[in-house]
N, CA, C and O atoms as a MOPAC input file, in Angstrom:
PM7 MOZYME 1SCF
protein

 N      0.92600 1    -1.17900 1     0.13600 1
 C     -0.11800 1    -0.08100 1    -0.07500 1
 C      0.89400 1     1.11400 1     0.03900 1
 O      2.04900 1     1.03800 1     0.45700 1
 N      0.24000 1     2.22900 1    -0.41100 1
 C      0.87600 1     3.57200 1    -0.57500 1
 C      1.11800 1     4.25900 1     0.70200 1
 O      0.34500 1     4.09400 1     1.64600 1
 N      2.06900 1     4.96200 1     0.77700 1
 C      2.21500 1     5.77000 1     2.05500 1
 C      1.39800 1     7.23100 1     2.13800 1
 O      1.13700 1     7.81500 1     1.08600 1
 N      1.05000 1     7.73200 1     3.27900 1
 C      0.43400 1     8.95500 1     3.38400 1
 C      1.36200 1     9.94800 1     3.06400 1
 O      2.51900 1     9.87100 1     3.47800 1
 N      0.89900 1    11.04700 1     2.23900 1
 C      1.87500 1    12.31700 1     2.08600 1
 C      1.99200 1    12.98700 1     3.12700 1
 O      1.04100 1    13.03200 1     3.90800 1
 N      3.31900 1    13.74800 1     3.42800 1
 C      3.55200 1    14.48400 1     4.63900 1
 C      2.92900 1    15.83300 1     4.48500 1
 O      2.97500 1    16.53800 1     5.49200 1
 N      2.32700 1    16.35500 1     3.37400 1
 C      1.93300 1    17.82200 1     3.22700 1
 C      0.55200 1    18.00100 1     3.86800 1
 O      0.01700 1    19.10000 1     3.71800 1
 N     -0.04100 1    17.12600 1     4.51200 1
 C     -1.59600 1    17.33600 1     4.86600 1
 C     -2.49400 1    16.51800 1     4.10700 1
 O     -3.61200 1    16.17200 1     4.48900 1
 N     -1.96600 1    16.23200 1     3.03600 1
 C     -2.88400 1    15.55100 1     2.05900 1
 C     -2.92000 1    14.00500 1     2.35700 1
 O     -1.96200 1    13.23700 1     2.44000 1
 N     -4.35300 1    13.72000 1     2.50700 1
 C     -4.67700 1    12.12900 1     3.05100 1
 C     -4.45200 1    11.42700 1     1.85000 1
 O     -4.58800 1    10.22300 1     2.06400 1
 N     -4.16300 1    11.67400 1     0.66300 1
 C     -4.06800 1    10.63100 1    -0.48500 1
 C     -2.99200 1     9.72400 1    -0.46000 1
 O     -1.90200 1    10.20100 1    -0.14400 1
 N     -3.05400 1     8.47600 1    -0.73200 1
 C     -2.04800 1     7.61900 1    -0.58000 1
 C     -0.96400 1     8.11100 1    -1.60100 1
 O     -1.30300 1     8.89500 1    -2.48800 1
 N      0.35800 1     7.66500 1    -1.49800 1
 C      1.49800 1     7.88400 1    -2.37600 1
 C      2.04600 1     6.55800 1    -2.84200 1
 O      2.54800 1     5.75000 1    -2.06100 1
 N      1.95000 1     6.39200 1    -3.93900 1
 C      2.85700 1     4.94800 1    -4.48500 1
 C      4.00100 1     5.21000 1    -5.29100 1
 O      3.89200 1     5.92600 1    -6.28700 1
 N      5.15100 1     4.66900 1    -4.94000 1
 C      6.42100 1     5.21000 1    -5.26400 1
 C      6.78200 1     4.03900 1    -6.51200 1
 O      7.01500 1     2.86200 1    -6.23700 1
 N      6.78300 1     4.47600 1    -7.64200 1
 C      7.47400 1     3.58400 1    -8.78300 1
 C      8.84800 1     3.87300 1    -9.38700 1
 O      9.15000 1     4.98900 1    -9.81000 1
 N      9.50900 1     3.02000 1    -9.40500 1
 C     10.86400 1     3.11300 1   -10.01400 1
 C     11.02100 1     2.43700 1   -11.29800 1
 O     10.81200 1     1.24200 1   -11.50900 1
 N     11.51500 1     3.55700 1   -12.36000 1
 C     11.78000 1     3.05600 1   -13.79900 1
 C     13.21100 1     2.53500 1   -13.81600 1
 O     14.05200 1     3.25300 1   -13.27500 1
 N     13.57600 1     1.46800 1   -14.32300 1
 C     14.85000 1     0.79300 1   -14.48100 1
 C     15.01200 1     0.25000 1   -15.90500 1
 O     14.10100 1    -0.02000 1   -16.68700 1
 N     16.45100 1     0.12800 1   -16.12200 1
 C     16.73500 1    -0.40900 1   -17.67300 1
 C     17.92800 1    -0.04200 1   -17.97400 1
 O     18.41000 1     0.72600 1   -17.14100 1
 N     18.64100 1    -0.31500 1   -18.91100 1
 C     19.91200 1     0.25500 1   -19.49400 1
 C     19.79100 1     1.61000 1   -20.06400 1
 O     18.67400 1     2.12800 1   -20.07500 1
 N     20.61700 1     2.12500 1   -20.45000 1
 C     20.68800 1     3.64500 1   -21.12900 1
 C     20.22300 1     3.42800 1   -22.39200 1
 O     20.63400 1     2.48500 1   -23.06800 1
 N     19.19100 1     4.41100 1   -22.88200 1
 C     18.58400 1     4.45200 1   -24.26000 1
 C     17.49900 1     3.58700 1   -24.56300 1
 O     17.16000 1     3.45800 1   -25.73900 1
 N     16.95900 1     3.02700 1   -23.72800 1
 C     15.79500 1     2.09800 1   -23.90800 1
 C     14.55000 1     2.64200 1   -23.95100 1
 O     13.58200 1     1.98700 1   -24.33800 1
 N     14.45400 1     4.08300 1   -23.49800 1
 C     13.26300 1     4.84500 1   -23.52700 1
 C     12.44400 1     4.95200 1   -22.29000 1
 O     11.22900 1     5.13100 1   -22.38000 1
 N     13.14300 1     4.83400 1   -20.94500 1
 C     12.55600 1     5.12700 1   -19.82800 1
 C     11.92000 1     6.45600 1   -19.71000 1
 O     10.79100 1     6.61300 1   -19.24400 1
 N     12.64600 1     7.36900 1   -20.12800 1
 C     12.34500 1     8.87200 1   -19.84500 1
 C     10.98800 1     9.12800 1   -21.00800 1
 O     10.00800 1     9.82300 1   -20.74200 1
 N     11.17800 1     8.47700 1   -22.17600 1
 C     10.20100 1     8.76300 1   -23.04300 1
 C      8.86900 1     8.20600 1   -22.51000 1
 O      7.81500 1     8.81400 1   -22.69200 1
 N      8.92900 1     7.17900 1   -21.92700 1
 C      7.66300 1     6.45900 1   -21.42300 1
 C      7.06300 1     7.33100 1   -20.25800 1
 O      5.87900 1     7.66000 1   -20.18800 1
 N      8.01200 1     7.64800 1   -19.38500 1
 C      7.59100 1     8.61900 1   -18.03400 1
 C      7.01300 1     9.83500 1   -18.71000 1
 O      5.94200 1    10.26400 1   -18.28000 1
 N      7.50300 1    10.33400 1   -19.54600 1
 C      7.03900 1    11.82500 1   -20.09100 1
 C      5.73000 1    11.61300 1   -20.79300 1
 O      4.81800 1    12.44000 1   -20.77300 1
 N      5.68300 1    10.31800 1   -21.48900 1
 C      4.26300 1    10.24400 1   -22.25500 1
 C      3.13000 1     9.91000 1   -21.16300 1
 O      1.99700 1    10.36700 1   -21.32100 1
 N      3.40800 1     9.20900 1   -20.19100 1
 C      2.48000 1     9.06900 1   -18.98800 1
 C      2.23000 1    10.35300 1   -18.23900 1
 O      1.09200 1    10.67900 1   -17.90000 1
 N      3.19400 1    11.01000 1   -18.00800 1
 C      3.02200 1    12.52400 1   -17.31500 1
 C      2.18600 1    13.30000 1   -17.88700 1
 O      1.10800 1    13.64100 1   -17.40100 1
 N      2.77400 1    13.74800 1   -19.32800 1
 C      2.10600 1    14.92000 1   -20.09300 1
 C      1.48400 1    14.46400 1   -21.33300 1
 O      0.98500 1    15.35400 1   -22.02200 1
 N      1.39600 1    13.09300 1   -21.82400 1
 C      0.82600 1    12.73800 1   -23.05900 1
 C      1.52500 1    13.22000 1   -24.19600 1
 O      0.93900 1    13.49800 1   -25.24200 1
 N      2.87200 1    13.34500 1   -24.02600 1
 C      3.51800 1    13.78200 1   -25.28800 1
 C      4.73500 1    12.76400 1   -25.48000 1
 O      5.27500 1    12.23800 1   -24.50700 1
 N      5.10100 1    12.53800 1   -26.69800 1
 C      6.08600 1    11.61600 1   -26.95200 1
 C      7.32300 1    12.43200 1   -27.33300 1
 O      7.17700 1    13.20400 1   -28.28000 1
 N      8.58500 1    12.37200 1   -26.70500 1
 C      9.63800 1    12.97100 1   -26.80400 1
 C     10.60900 1    12.36200 1   -27.53000 1
 O     11.18400 1    11.39000 1   -27.04000 1
 N     10.94000 1    12.82600 1   -28.78800 1
 C     11.77400 1    12.00000 1   -29.62700 1
 C     13.30500 1    12.05300 1   -29.31000 1
 O     14.01100 1    11.05200 1   -29.43100 1
 N     13.81000 1    13.31900 1   -28.88100 1
 C     15.32500 1    13.64600 1   -28.58500 1
 C     15.73100 1    12.93000 1   -27.24100 1
 O     15.01100 1    12.94200 1   -26.24200 1
 N     16.83000 1    12.37000 1   -27.30900 1
 C     17.42800 1    11.59000 1   -26.20900 1
 C     18.43800 1    12.43700 1   -25.32400 1
 O     19.49100 1    12.83800 1   -25.81900 1
 N     18.16900 1    12.64700 1   -24.27800 1
 C     19.05300 1    13.47700 1   -23.42400 1
 C     19.29700 1    12.45100 1   -22.14800 1
 O     18.33500 1    12.20700 1   -21.42000 1
 N     20.35600 1    11.95700 1   -21.92700 1
 C     20.62900 1    10.95800 1   -20.86700 1
 C     20.12000 1    11.27800 1   -19.58100 1
 O     20.58200 1    12.34500 1   -19.17600 1
 N     19.32600 1    10.72600 1   -18.79400 1
 C     18.88600 1    11.06700 1   -17.51000 1
 C     19.91800 1    10.75300 1   -16.46200 1
 O     20.64500 1     9.77400 1   -16.63300 1
 N     20.03600 1    11.47900 1   -15.42900 1
 C     20.66100 1    11.36300 1   -14.25000 1
 C     19.65100 1    10.62000 1   -13.38700 1
 O     19.87500 1     9.47700 1   -12.98900 1
 N     18.58200 1    11.25900 1   -13.11700 1
 C     17.47300 1    10.77900 1   -12.14000 1
 C     16.53000 1    11.97300 1   -12.16100 1
 O     16.93200 1    13.09800 1   -11.86500 1
 N     15.31300 1    11.72900 1   -12.50200 1
 C     14.25500 1    12.65100 1   -12.45800 1
 C     13.05200 1    12.13900 1   -11.62800 1
 O     12.78000 1    10.93900 1   -11.66900 1
 N     12.45200 1    12.83800 1   -11.01400 1
 C     11.27600 1    12.40900 1   -10.10600 1
 C      9.96300 1    13.24400 1   -10.51900 1
 O      9.96400 1    14.47000 1   -10.62800 1
 N      8.94700 1    12.49500 1   -10.71400 1
 C      7.67400 1    13.12400 1   -11.33100 1
 C      6.48500 1    12.63400 1   -10.46600 1
 O      6.49700 1    11.48900 1   -10.01400 1
 N      5.41800 1    13.51800 1   -10.22100 1
 C      4.28000 1    12.90900 1    -9.29800 1
 C      3.10400 1    13.46100 1    -9.96500 1
 O      3.03800 1    14.54500 1   -10.54500 1
 N      2.11100 1    12.52000 1    -9.80400 1
 C      0.81900 1    12.65100 1   -10.77100 1
 C     -0.34600 1    12.15100 1    -9.91400 1
 O     -0.19300 1    11.13000 1    -9.24400 1
 N     -1.40700 1    12.76600 1    -9.90500 1
 C     -2.50900 1    12.44500 1    -9.24300 1
 C     -3.28500 1    11.60200 1   -10.33600 1
 O     -3.44500 1    11.98000 1   -11.49600 1
 N     -3.76500 1    10.35700 1    -9.78500 1
 C     -4.21000 1     9.25100 1   -10.77000 1
 C     -5.50000 1     8.70700 1    -9.82600 1
 O     -5.62100 1     8.94200 1    -8.62300 1
 N     -6.40600 1     7.94600 1   -10.63400 1
 C     -7.49100 1     7.20700 1    -9.79000 1
 C     -7.13600 1     5.68800 1   -10.10300 1
 O     -7.00500 1     5.26800 1   -11.25300 1
 N     -7.00900 1     4.97900 1    -9.06700 1
 C     -6.46700 1     3.60200 1    -9.02900 1
 C     -7.52200 1     2.86700 1    -8.13300 1
 O     -7.70400 1     3.17600 1    -6.95500 1
 N     -8.14300 1     1.95700 1    -8.72500 1
 C     -9.27400 1     1.27900 1    -8.13800 1
 C    -10.21400 1     2.21700 1    -7.36400 1
 O    -10.45400 1     2.22500 1    -6.15700 1
 N    -10.71800 1     3.05800 1    -8.40500 1
 C    -11.97600 1     4.07100 1    -8.05500 1
 C    -11.36600 1     4.99600 1    -6.85100 1
 O    -12.19100 1     5.67800 1    -6.24300 1
 N    -10.09500 1     5.07400 1    -6.48300 1
 C     -9.79600 1     5.91600 1    -5.45200 1
 C     -8.73800 1     6.77700 1    -5.90700 1
 O     -7.88100 1     6.26800 1    -6.62900 1
 N     -8.64800 1     8.04900 1    -5.59600 1
 C     -7.48900 1     9.07800 1    -6.15700 1
 C     -6.29100 1     8.57200 1    -5.40000 1
 O     -6.54000 1     8.00300 1    -4.33700 1
 N     -5.09400 1     8.67900 1    -5.75100 1
 C     -3.79900 1     8.49900 1    -5.15300 1
 C     -2.67900 1     9.43600 1    -5.99100 1
 O     -2.92400 1     9.92700 1    -7.09300 1
 N     -1.55900 1     9.57700 1    -5.35900 1
 C     -0.41900 1     9.98400 1    -6.05000 1
 C      0.51600 1     8.76600 1    -6.58400 1
 O      0.68000 1     7.69200 1    -6.00500 1
 N      1.04500 1     9.14000 1    -7.71800 1
 C      2.09000 1     8.19100 1    -8.18300 1
 C      3.36000 1     9.00900 1    -8.36400 1
 O      3.39700 1     9.99300 1    -9.10300 1
 N      4.42700 1     8.55600 1    -7.64500 1
 C      5.58600 1     9.07600 1    -7.68700 1
 C      6.38200 1     8.32200 1    -8.66400 1
 O      6.58400 1     7.13500 1    -8.40500 1
 N      6.90500 1     8.85600 1    -9.82600 1
 C      7.67400 1     8.01800 1   -10.63000 1
 C      9.28700 1     8.59100 1   -10.47800 1
 O      9.53600 1     9.79600 1   -10.50900 1
 N     10.17200 1     7.70900 1   -10.33700 1
 C     11.52800 1     8.14600 1   -10.28100 1
 C     12.03500 1     7.36700 1   -11.55900 1
 O     11.98800 1     6.13900 1   -11.64000 1
 N     12.50300 1     8.15900 1   -12.50400 1
 C     13.14600 1     7.69000 1   -13.85300 1
 C     14.46400 1     7.69300 1   -13.54300 1
 O     15.01100 1     8.78700 1   -13.40500 1
 N     15.20400 1     6.51200 1   -13.37800 1
 C     16.72700 1     6.50100 1   -13.11200 1
 C     17.50600 1     6.55500 1   -14.31000 1
 O     17.03800 1     6.55200 1   -15.44800 1
 N     18.80900 1     6.61000 1   -13.97700 1
 C     19.82700 1     6.62800 1   -14.98600 1
 C     20.03300 1     5.22700 1   -15.28500 1
 O     19.94400 1     4.39000 1   -14.38700 1
 N     20.35600 1     4.84500 1   -16.72100 1
 C     20.45100 1     3.53000 1   -17.11500 1
 C     21.89200 1     3.43400 1   -17.48300 1
 O     22.34700 1     2.37500 1   -17.91400 1
 N     22.69700 1     4.59900 1   -17.31600 1
 C     24.03500 1     4.50200 1   -17.90700 1
 C     24.88600 1     3.79400 1   -16.61500 1
 O     24.56600 1     4.00100 1   -15.44400 1
 N     25.87600 1     3.03700 1   -16.96900 1
 C     26.52200 1     2.32300 1   -16.06900 1
 C     27.44400 1     3.12200 1   -14.83600 1
 O     27.69200 1     2.61400 1   -13.74300 1
 N     27.81400 1     4.26900 1   -15.21000 1
 C     28.53700 1     5.17500 1   -14.34500 1
 C     27.56200 1     5.56000 1   -13.14300 1
 O     28.04900 1     6.20300 1   -12.21200 1
 N     26.27100 1     5.22100 1   -13.10800 1
 C     25.28100 1     5.55000 1   -11.98400 1
 C     24.90100 1     4.28900 1   -11.45300 1
 O     23.85100 1     4.36200 1   -10.81300 1
 N     25.39700 1     3.17400 1   -11.50400 1
 C     25.07400 1     1.93900 1   -11.05100 1
 C     25.25500 1     2.09100 1    -9.50700 1
 O     24.33100 1     1.69800 1    -8.79500 1
 N     26.26400 1     2.57700 1    -8.98600 1
 C     26.61400 1     2.50800 1    -7.50700 1
 C     25.36800 1     3.32500 1    -6.65300 1
 O     25.19000 1     3.15500 1    -5.44700 1
 N     24.67600 1     4.09500 1    -7.36500 1
 C     23.64800 1     4.69000 1    -6.44100 1
 C     22.25500 1     4.10800 1    -6.62600 1
 O     21.28800 1     4.54600 1    -6.00200 1
 N     22.17100 1     3.03300 1    -7.56600 1
 C     21.03000 1     2.52400 1    -7.77000 1
 C     20.33600 1     1.80300 1    -6.54100 1
 O     19.11000 1     1.85900 1    -6.45100 1
 N     21.02500 1     1.18300 1    -5.66800 1
 C     20.67300 1     0.62800 1    -4.67800 1
 C     19.85900 1     1.59300 1    -3.67700 1
 O     18.86700 1     1.12700 1    -3.11600 1
 N     20.20400 1     2.76700 1    -3.46500 1
 C     19.37100 1     3.65100 1    -2.89600 1
 C     18.23100 1     4.09200 1    -3.41200 1
 O     17.39000 1     4.51300 1    -2.61800 1
 N     17.95400 1     4.09800 1    -4.74800 1
 C     16.64800 1     4.23400 1    -5.45600 1
 C     15.75800 1     2.95000 1    -5.13000 1
 O     14.56400 1     2.94700 1    -4.83100 1
 N     16.59300 1     1.89500 1    -5.25400 1
 C     15.62200 1     0.65400 1    -5.04100 1
 C     14.98500 1     0.64900 1    -3.71100 1
 O     13.82100 1     0.27500 1    -3.56600 1
 N     15.72000 1     1.05400 1    -2.74300 1
 C     14.97700 1     0.98500 1    -1.53500 1
 C     13.78500 1     1.80500 1    -1.26400 1
 O     12.96200 1     1.55700 1    -0.38300 1
 N     13.74600 1     2.87900 1    -2.14500 1
 C     12.60300 1     3.77500 1    -1.97200 1
 C     11.21600 1     3.24900 1    -2.69100 1
 O     10.13400 1     3.80800 1    -2.51200 1
 N     11.40700 1     2.08100 1    -3.54100 1
 C     10.53900 1     1.87400 1    -4.34100 1
 C      9.37200 1     0.75700 1    -3.89700 1
 O      9.68800 1    -0.19300 1    -3.18100 1
 N      8.06400 1     0.93100 1    -4.35300 1
 C      7.14700 1    -0.08100 1    -4.09000 1
 C      7.09500 1    -0.87500 1    -5.20600 1
 O      6.87900 1    -2.05700 1    -4.93600 1
 N      7.22300 1    -0.61700 1    -6.38600 1
 C      7.14700 1    -1.51300 1    -7.53100 1
 C      8.05300 1    -0.65000 1    -8.74000 1
 O      8.47900 1     0.50500 1    -8.75400 1
 N      8.13100 1    -1.73600 1    -9.70200 1
 C      9.38900 1    -1.52000 1   -10.64600 1
 C      8.91500 1    -1.69800 1   -11.98100 1
 O      8.23000 1    -2.66300 1   -12.31900 1
 N      9.29900 1    -0.70700 1   -12.79900 1
 C      8.98100 1    -0.93700 1   -14.41800 1
 C     10.28300 1    -1.11900 1   -14.75700 1
 O     11.07300 1    -0.22100 1   -14.46400 1
 N     10.69800 1    -2.15300 1   -15.34800 1
 C     11.73300 1    -2.52700 1   -16.06900 1
 C     11.66900 1    -2.51000 1   -17.58900 1
 O     11.04000 1    -3.33000 1   -18.25700 1
 N     12.41600 1    -1.44800 1   -18.09100 1
 C     12.16100 1    -1.25300 1   -19.70900 1
 C     13.39700 1    -1.74400 1   -20.46900 1
 O     14.53200 1    -1.51200 1   -20.05300 1
 N     13.18500 1    -2.32900 1   -21.43000 1
 C     14.03500 1    -2.89200 1   -22.32900 1
 C     13.67200 1    -2.59200 1   -23.80900 1
 O     12.47000 1    -2.61000 1   -24.07700 1
 N     14.57300 1    -2.31200 1   -24.82700 1
 C     14.34500 1    -1.87700 1   -26.14200 1
 C     14.26200 1    -3.25700 1   -27.09200 1
 O     15.21200 1    -4.03000 1   -27.21100 1
 N     13.10800 1    -3.41500 1   -27.67500 1
 C     13.10800 1    -4.53500 1   -28.45200 1
 C     13.95700 1    -4.42300 1   -29.74600 1
 O     13.96200 1    -5.35400 1   -30.55100 1
 N     14.67100 1    -3.29600 1   -29.95100 1
 C     15.85100 1    -3.21600 1   -30.93300 1
 C     17.28600 1    -3.37800 1   -30.43500 1
 O     18.31000 1    -3.08400 1   -31.05200 1
 N     17.18900 1    -3.86600 1   -29.28700 1
 C     18.61700 1    -4.07200 1   -28.52300 1
 C     18.36000 1    -5.32000 1   -27.60200 1
 O     17.70500 1    -5.29200 1   -26.56000 1
 N     18.93400 1    -6.34200 1   -28.11100 1
 C     18.92600 1    -7.62100 1   -27.45100 1
 C     19.58100 1    -7.58200 1   -26.12400 1
 O     19.10300 1    -8.10600 1   -25.11800 1
 N     20.80200 1    -6.87400 1   -26.17800 1
 C     21.47700 1    -6.79500 1   -24.80700 1
 C     20.79100 1    -6.06300 1   -23.80600 1
 O     21.08700 1    -6.27200 1   -22.63000 1
 N     19.84900 1    -5.17000 1   -24.12300 1
 C     19.03600 1    -4.57600 1   -23.23000 1
 C     18.03300 1    -5.45800 1   -22.21700 1
 O     17.89000 1    -5.35600 1   -20.99800 1
 N     17.40500 1    -6.34300 1   -23.15600 1
 C     16.75700 1    -7.47700 1   -22.79000 1
 C     17.31600 1    -8.48500 1   -21.88800 1
 O     16.71300 1    -9.04300 1   -20.97200 1
 N     18.70500 1    -8.68200 1   -22.29300 1
 C     19.48100 1    -9.75600 1   -21.32800 1
 C     19.62900 1    -9.03800 1   -20.15000 1
 O     19.58200 1    -9.73200 1   -19.13500 1
 N     19.79500 1    -7.85400 1   -19.99300 1
 C     19.99700 1    -7.30400 1   -18.60600 1
 C     18.96900 1    -7.29200 1   -17.81300 1
 O     19.19100 1    -7.20000 1   -16.60600 1
 N     17.84000 1    -7.36500 1   -18.20800 1
 C     16.52200 1    -7.31500 1   -17.27200 1
 C     16.46400 1    -8.12400 1   -16.11300 1
 O     15.85200 1    -7.74300 1   -15.11500 1
 N     17.18200 1    -9.45200 1   -16.17800 1
 C     17.21000 1   -10.40100 1   -15.15400 1
 C     18.23700 1    -9.71500 1   -14.08900 1
 O     17.85400 1    -9.70400 1   -12.91900 1
 N     19.27400 1    -9.24600 1   -14.33300 1
 C     20.06600 1    -8.58100 1   -13.52500 1
 C     19.45000 1    -7.53100 1   -12.61000 1
 O     19.51000 1    -7.43900 1   -11.38300 1
 N     18.82200 1    -6.73300 1   -13.54500 1
 C     17.93300 1    -5.73400 1   -12.70900 1
 C     17.00500 1    -6.23200 1   -11.58100 1
 O     16.95000 1    -5.72200 1   -10.46200 1
 N     16.31800 1    -7.23600 1   -11.98600 1
 C     15.34500 1    -7.99700 1   -10.94200 1
 C     16.20900 1    -8.51200 1    -9.98200 1
 O     15.99100 1    -8.19900 1    -8.81100 1
 N     17.11300 1    -9.21300 1   -10.23500 1
 C     18.04000 1    -9.91700 1    -9.15800 1
 C     18.52000 1    -8.86900 1    -8.14700 1
 O     18.41400 1    -9.08400 1    -6.93900 1
 N     19.09400 1    -7.63700 1    -8.67600 1
 C     19.70300 1    -6.59600 1    -7.94200 1
 C     18.63000 1    -5.94400 1    -6.97000 1
 O     18.97500 1    -5.64900 1    -5.82600 1
 N     17.30400 1    -5.71100 1    -7.41700 1
 C     16.19400 1    -5.15800 1    -6.75600 1
 C     15.74500 1    -6.17200 1    -5.61500 1
 O     15.42500 1    -5.77100 1    -4.49600 1
 N     15.74500 1    -7.41200 1    -5.95000 1
 C     15.19000 1    -8.30000 1    -4.90600 1
 C     16.38900 1    -8.34900 1    -3.90000 1
 O     16.09900 1    -8.25900 1    -2.70700 1
 N     17.64100 1    -8.47600 1    -4.23300 1
 C     18.77100 1    -8.57200 1    -3.22700 1
 C     18.82300 1    -7.32800 1    -2.15300 1
 O     19.00000 1    -7.40900 1    -0.93700 1
 N     18.62200 1    -6.18800 1    -2.93400 1
 C     18.53800 1    -4.93400 1    -2.23100 1
 C     17.33800 1    -4.85000 1    -1.22100 1
 O     17.45400 1    -4.34600 1    -0.10400 1
 N     16.35600 1    -5.30500 1    -1.63700 1
 C     15.00300 1    -5.28800 1    -0.83100 1
 C     14.91800 1    -6.52900 1     0.11100 1
 O     14.12800 1    -6.61800 1     1.05100 1
 N     15.84800 1    -7.49600 1    -0.26200 1
 C     15.52400 1    -8.78300 1     0.63900 1
 C     14.11100 1    -9.23000 1     0.52400 1
 O     13.39900 1    -9.45900 1     1.50200 1
 N     13.65500 1    -9.37000 1    -0.98900 1
 C     12.39100 1    -9.80300 1    -1.20600 1
 C     12.17000 1   -10.14900 1    -2.55900 1
 O     12.27200 1    -9.28700 1    -3.43200 1
 N     11.84700 1   -11.44200 1    -2.85300 1
 C     11.55200 1   -11.99100 1    -4.03800 1
 C     10.19300 1   -11.82000 1    -4.72800 1
 O      9.90800 1   -12.28100 1    -5.83300 1
 N      9.30600 1   -11.02100 1    -3.85000 1
 C      8.09500 1   -10.86700 1    -4.27400 1
 C      7.77100 1    -9.46700 1    -4.75600 1
 O      6.60600 1    -9.07100 1    -4.79500 1
 N      8.76900 1    -8.73900 1    -5.11200 1
 C      8.82400 1    -7.28800 1    -5.34000 1
 C      7.94500 1    -7.17000 1    -6.76900 1
 O      8.29000 1    -7.78700 1    -7.77600 1
 N      6.81300 1    -6.33400 1    -6.72800 1
 C      5.99300 1    -5.93900 1    -7.97100 1
 C      7.06100 1    -5.32100 1    -9.09200 1
 O      7.67600 1    -4.26400 1    -8.94900 1
 N      7.14000 1    -6.18000 1   -10.19500 1
 C      8.27800 1    -5.89500 1   -11.27300 1
 C      7.50200 1    -6.07400 1   -12.36200 1
 O      6.95100 1    -7.17200 1   -12.44100 1
 N      7.29200 1    -5.21300 1   -13.30900 1
 C      6.67000 1    -5.13200 1   -14.61200 1
 C      7.92500 1    -5.12300 1   -15.53900 1
 O      8.92300 1    -4.48800 1   -15.20100 1
 N      7.87400 1    -5.89500 1   -16.82100 1
 C      8.81000 1    -5.84400 1   -17.70900 1
 C      8.01300 1    -5.19200 1   -18.87300 1
 O      6.92400 1    -5.62200 1   -19.25400 1
 N      8.68700 1    -4.05500 1   -19.43700 1
 C      8.04700 1    -3.38700 1   -20.53600 1
 C      9.01400 1    -3.28000 1   -21.72200 1
 O     10.01200 1    -2.56400 1   -21.64200 1
 N      8.67800 1    -4.09700 1   -22.98700 1
 C      9.25100 1    -3.85500 1   -24.30800 1
 C      9.01300 1    -2.66700 1   -24.79000 1
 O      7.82500 1    -2.37800 1   -24.92500 1
 N     10.02000 1    -1.67200 1   -25.17400 1
 C      9.66600 1    -0.45200 1   -25.76300 1
 C     10.12500 1    -0.48200 1   -27.17500 1
 O     10.67500 1    -1.51200 1   -27.56400 1
 N      9.97200 1     0.50000 1   -27.98100 1
 C     10.27600 1     0.69100 1   -29.33400 1
 C      9.64400 1    -0.55900 1   -30.48300 1
 O     10.18700 1    -0.89200 1   -31.53600 1
 N      8.45400 1    -1.05700 1   -29.95400 1
 C      7.77400 1    -1.79500 1   -30.93900 1
 C      7.45200 1    -1.31600 1   -32.25800 1
 O      7.02200 1    -2.00400 1   -33.18400 1
 N      7.71900 1     0.03800 1   -32.27000 1
 C      7.04500 1     0.59800 1   -33.73200 1
 C      8.42600 1     0.38000 1   -34.66400 1
 O      8.30000 1     0.44700 1   -35.88600 1
 N      9.49100 1     0.17000 1   -34.18800 1
 C     10.75800 1     0.13800 1   -35.04300 1
 C     10.80200 1    -1.45500 1   -35.46200 1
 O     11.75700 1    -2.08900 1   -35.01300 1
 N      9.90900 1    -2.11000 1   -36.23200 1
 C      9.69300 1    -3.36900 1   -36.62100 1
 C     11.07600 1    -3.85400 1   -37.32300 1
 O     11.62600 1    -4.90300 1   -36.98900 1
 N     11.55100 1    -3.04500 1   -38.26300 1
 C     12.69400 1    -3.43800 1   -39.20500 1
 C     13.90100 1    -3.51800 1   -38.36000 1
 O     14.84900 1    -4.17900 1   -38.78300 1
 N     14.00200 1    -2.80100 1   -36.97200 1
 C     15.30500 1    -3.05500 1   -36.14200 1
 C     15.09200 1    -3.82600 1   -35.15500 1
 O     15.85400 1    -3.78200 1   -34.18900 1
 N     14.11600 1    -4.61200 1   -35.18300 1
 C     13.85200 1    -5.50800 1   -33.87200 1
 C     14.84300 1    -6.71400 1   -33.82300 1
 O     15.05100 1    -7.47300 1   -34.77000 1
 N     15.44300 1    -6.79000 1   -32.55200 1
 C     16.29600 1    -7.85200 1   -32.39500 1
 C     15.76000 1    -8.91600 1   -31.36300 1
 O     16.13700 1   -10.08800 1   -31.40400 1
 N     14.86500 1    -8.44500 1   -30.44400 1
 C     14.34900 1    -9.36200 1   -29.35800 1
 C     13.19300 1   -10.08200 1   -30.00000 1
 O     12.27200 1    -9.45900 1   -30.52800 1
 N     13.24700 1   -11.47900 1   -29.94900 1
 C     12.33600 1   -12.19000 1   -30.80400 1
 C     10.97900 1   -12.22000 1   -29.89000 1
 O     10.97600 1   -11.99400 1   -28.67900 1
 N      9.91000 1   -12.51500 1   -30.61900 1
 C      8.51800 1   -12.50700 1   -29.92200 1
 C      8.46100 1   -13.59400 1   -28.77700 1
 O      7.74400 1   -13.38300 1   -27.79900 1
 N      9.26000 1   -14.84100 1   -28.89000 1
 C      9.27500 1   -16.05900 1   -27.97800 1
 C     10.22200 1   -15.54300 1   -26.80400 1
 O     10.20100 1   -16.19100 1   -25.75700 1
 N     10.96200 1   -14.54800 1   -26.88500 1
 C     11.87800 1   -14.31900 1   -25.57800 1
 C     11.00700 1   -14.03800 1   -24.49600 1
 O     11.46600 1   -13.82300 1   -23.37400 1

């Protein structure tokens, strides 16, 4: 369950962490959800946080999304991000097999850091529109 906000608002707060290797589209998906716009230009993220009021199971709540850096140089600070999350969206690019191969590593690291093998973890294949560049087979 979400935590209560500290600003006097009684709406629950659910913390979602976006993970995945660099360039798979974590920021593009986050910004699409937040603002309804598709952003084509790629600017590597360090870490950005977004909050949006949504209706979940007929009740209003806030979703706090942490869009993390996929670049390897930020790997050392990932554990701190993982500790703050309730659920995780692991994004990979269908046009990059290596990004798919690393999804199990992200899950393993999150489960280790949280000491919990039942962490809510959703796998998201991105860039499905780039059919002629697809590397990850449907059966994967």
